[in-house]
């Protein structure tokens, strides 16, 4: 029996094969039959081009139904799907091509001339094109082929996909995800979030990232139902289409933008059974404002490229604002100290996870892989967390964002929570800056709340002094228009650290 993920999807396809799989914003419909044929043709083309099981297929393309079919074609052909953020520039793509050595690259036609020589240098056999409308040489060459491809047998441990980590420190690494990893995670999510007949997902996430690609699409495929597929998040389009959906997944920024969108309220959400958030922290204020406006308690979950989803607030039961919930079925989580000893309730330490969802390792990087795993198989997430008495996990920041000021540990989130509550503050990011005396000094970067003027530095420091131990109080507070974020809504603290690095002059 093959463990190919596509075979698992096939076993769940709807009995009525004309059932819709994807409906685009313009109303184009792709049924399950169409998806099976289109992905079958692409799989046939890949195998005709000599793509063997285990070969990488790199795709730097815009979001489209055809890009989803290419993902599924790779699964069927036993190839390793390697999607890249379409924002990556030439030098970045050159690195990914060299590092992953793909057999085939699929790129946007507008970038073919720029990228084809780089692909050739990396030993790539063919470069094909696919544009946002689904046209290009991939589609042209596949059009006349037989779509009745089947599915190459794969073991659970064989690679299905490779996603590069966002790489805010050092070069990004290729995370190797197996058919077994993706199947285990999709099944855990499908069950935990109660997917059922008649569900329709509103999909506005990018599909080069685990969130939009695996969390969202794999749940839909296991459910045998359809999704409303938007090229990108656009608040007006989402508000218009929401009444036709039952589930929406998004990064926290989607939810703050919806709250600011005209006409967004309970009426638009009348058929939604669950809003799911993740990839970056959902502020408790956003959670509260969303509930007040719509009556819906956003369900927050936590995961990462290397592990898929690790924990989630429950569908039934208490959803706690500021927590990412207990571990998902099949996932073990623990918080440990620097020596690797497990910590008790409410103690902050390194979060480690283990389960069938956890990746196989970093591509051609045994050293980093060895560093990332403990002897007993737990993966070191790099996130700092505590577990409360009810088993819910609370993230307090990335290990690399931990500030050590004068020998004391400062968890940025604790300080951010205090600052965010101050009137006039929109949001904040707390960082450590080099300091001649303390090693690192706590500093905060804040934005003004809508329609208010820049919050006052001395007032923020005074309030923080009332509520926090002295070593946690920011020495400086900088105002900015908006915090820098990447496409998944994560605040890019590395950019802020660079911007304000010279604030406290360090001798020498
Ligand atoms: P990525 O590999 O790009 O998915 O990034 C994974 C990282 O995003 C995690 O290690 C966390 O630091 C962060 N993250 C994901 N989900 C959440 C969440 N719900 N709350 C806070 N941080 C999150």
Short mmCIF file of N, CA and C in Angstrom, two decimals, residues 7 72 77 102 129 147 165 171 201 224 227 246 276-277 281 315 323 331 367 432 438 445 450 455:
data_model
loop_
_atom_site.label_atom_id
_atom_site.label_comp_id
_atom_site.label_asym_id
_atom_site.label_seq_id
_atom_site.Cartn_x
_atom_site.Cartn_y
_atom_site.Cartn_z
N UNK A 7 -2.51 9.65 -2.82
CA UNK A 7 -3.39 8.47 -2.72
C UNK A 7 -4.35 8.65 -1.54
N UNK A 72 0.17 19.15 -6.72
CA UNK A 72 -0.40 17.80 -6.71
C UNK A 72 0.29 16.89 -7.73
N UNK A 77 3.87 12.33 -9.14
CA UNK A 77 5.06 11.85 -9.85
C UNK A 77 6.17 11.45 -8.89
N UNK A 102 17.33 21.58 -8.56
CA UNK A 102 16.09 20.99 -9.07
C UNK A 102 16.25 20.42 -10.48
N UNK A 129 7.23 27.82 -17.85
CA UNK A 129 6.59 29.04 -17.34
C UNK A 129 5.13 28.80 -16.97
N UNK A 147 -4.15 12.61 -19.09
CA UNK A 147 -4.21 12.98 -17.68
C UNK A 147 -4.42 11.81 -16.74
N UNK A 165 13.22 27.81 5.00
CA UNK A 165 12.83 28.58 6.18
C UNK A 165 13.02 30.07 5.87
N UNK A 171 21.65 32.01 6.38
CA UNK A 171 21.04 31.57 5.13
C UNK A 171 19.83 30.69 5.41
N UNK A 201 -13.93 26.58 2.37
CA UNK A 201 -12.84 27.40 2.93
C UNK A 201 -12.64 28.66 2.11
N UNK A 224 -12.72 16.64 0.85
CA UNK A 224 -13.43 16.43 -0.42
C UNK A 224 -14.42 17.55 -0.73
N UNK A 227 -13.05 25.28 -2.09
CA UNK A 227 -12.55 26.53 -1.51
C UNK A 227 -12.76 27.69 -2.47
N UNK A 246 -17.58 28.76 5.15
CA UNK A 246 -17.83 28.29 6.52
C UNK A 246 -16.56 28.33 7.37
N UNK A 276 -9.67 30.81 11.83
CA UNK A 276 -8.44 30.24 12.38
C UNK A 276 -7.29 31.22 12.10
N UNK A 277 -6.42 31.40 13.10
CA UNK A 277 -5.28 32.33 12.92
C UNK A 277 -3.98 31.67 13.32
N UNK A 281 1.85 36.10 16.16
CA UNK A 281 0.97 36.21 17.33
C UNK A 281 -0.28 37.04 17.06
N UNK A 315 -11.65 23.34 19.11
CA UNK A 315 -12.88 23.75 18.41
C UNK A 315 -14.01 23.85 19.43
N UNK A 323 -3.01 32.46 23.92
CA UNK A 323 -2.44 31.11 23.98
C UNK A 323 -2.63 30.44 22.63
N UNK A 331 1.00 14.88 18.76
CA UNK A 331 2.16 15.77 18.95
C UNK A 331 2.46 15.86 20.45
N UNK A 367 24.74 18.90 9.80
CA UNK A 367 25.13 19.58 11.03
C UNK A 367 23.97 20.33 11.67
N UNK A 432 16.27 43.97 21.84
CA UNK A 432 17.48 44.24 22.62
C UNK A 432 18.49 44.94 21.73
N UNK A 438 25.01 47.21 29.97
CA UNK A 438 24.12 46.06 30.21
C UNK A 438 24.33 44.91 29.22
N UNK A 445 9.76 49.77 20.00
CA UNK A 445 9.37 50.53 18.82
C UNK A 445 7.85 50.49 18.79
N UNK A 450 -4.92 54.09 15.66
CA UNK A 450 -5.59 54.80 14.56
C UNK A 450 -6.04 56.19 14.97
N UNK A 455 2.68 58.17 20.33
CA UNK A 455 2.70 58.07 21.78
C UNK A 455 3.99 58.66 22.36
#
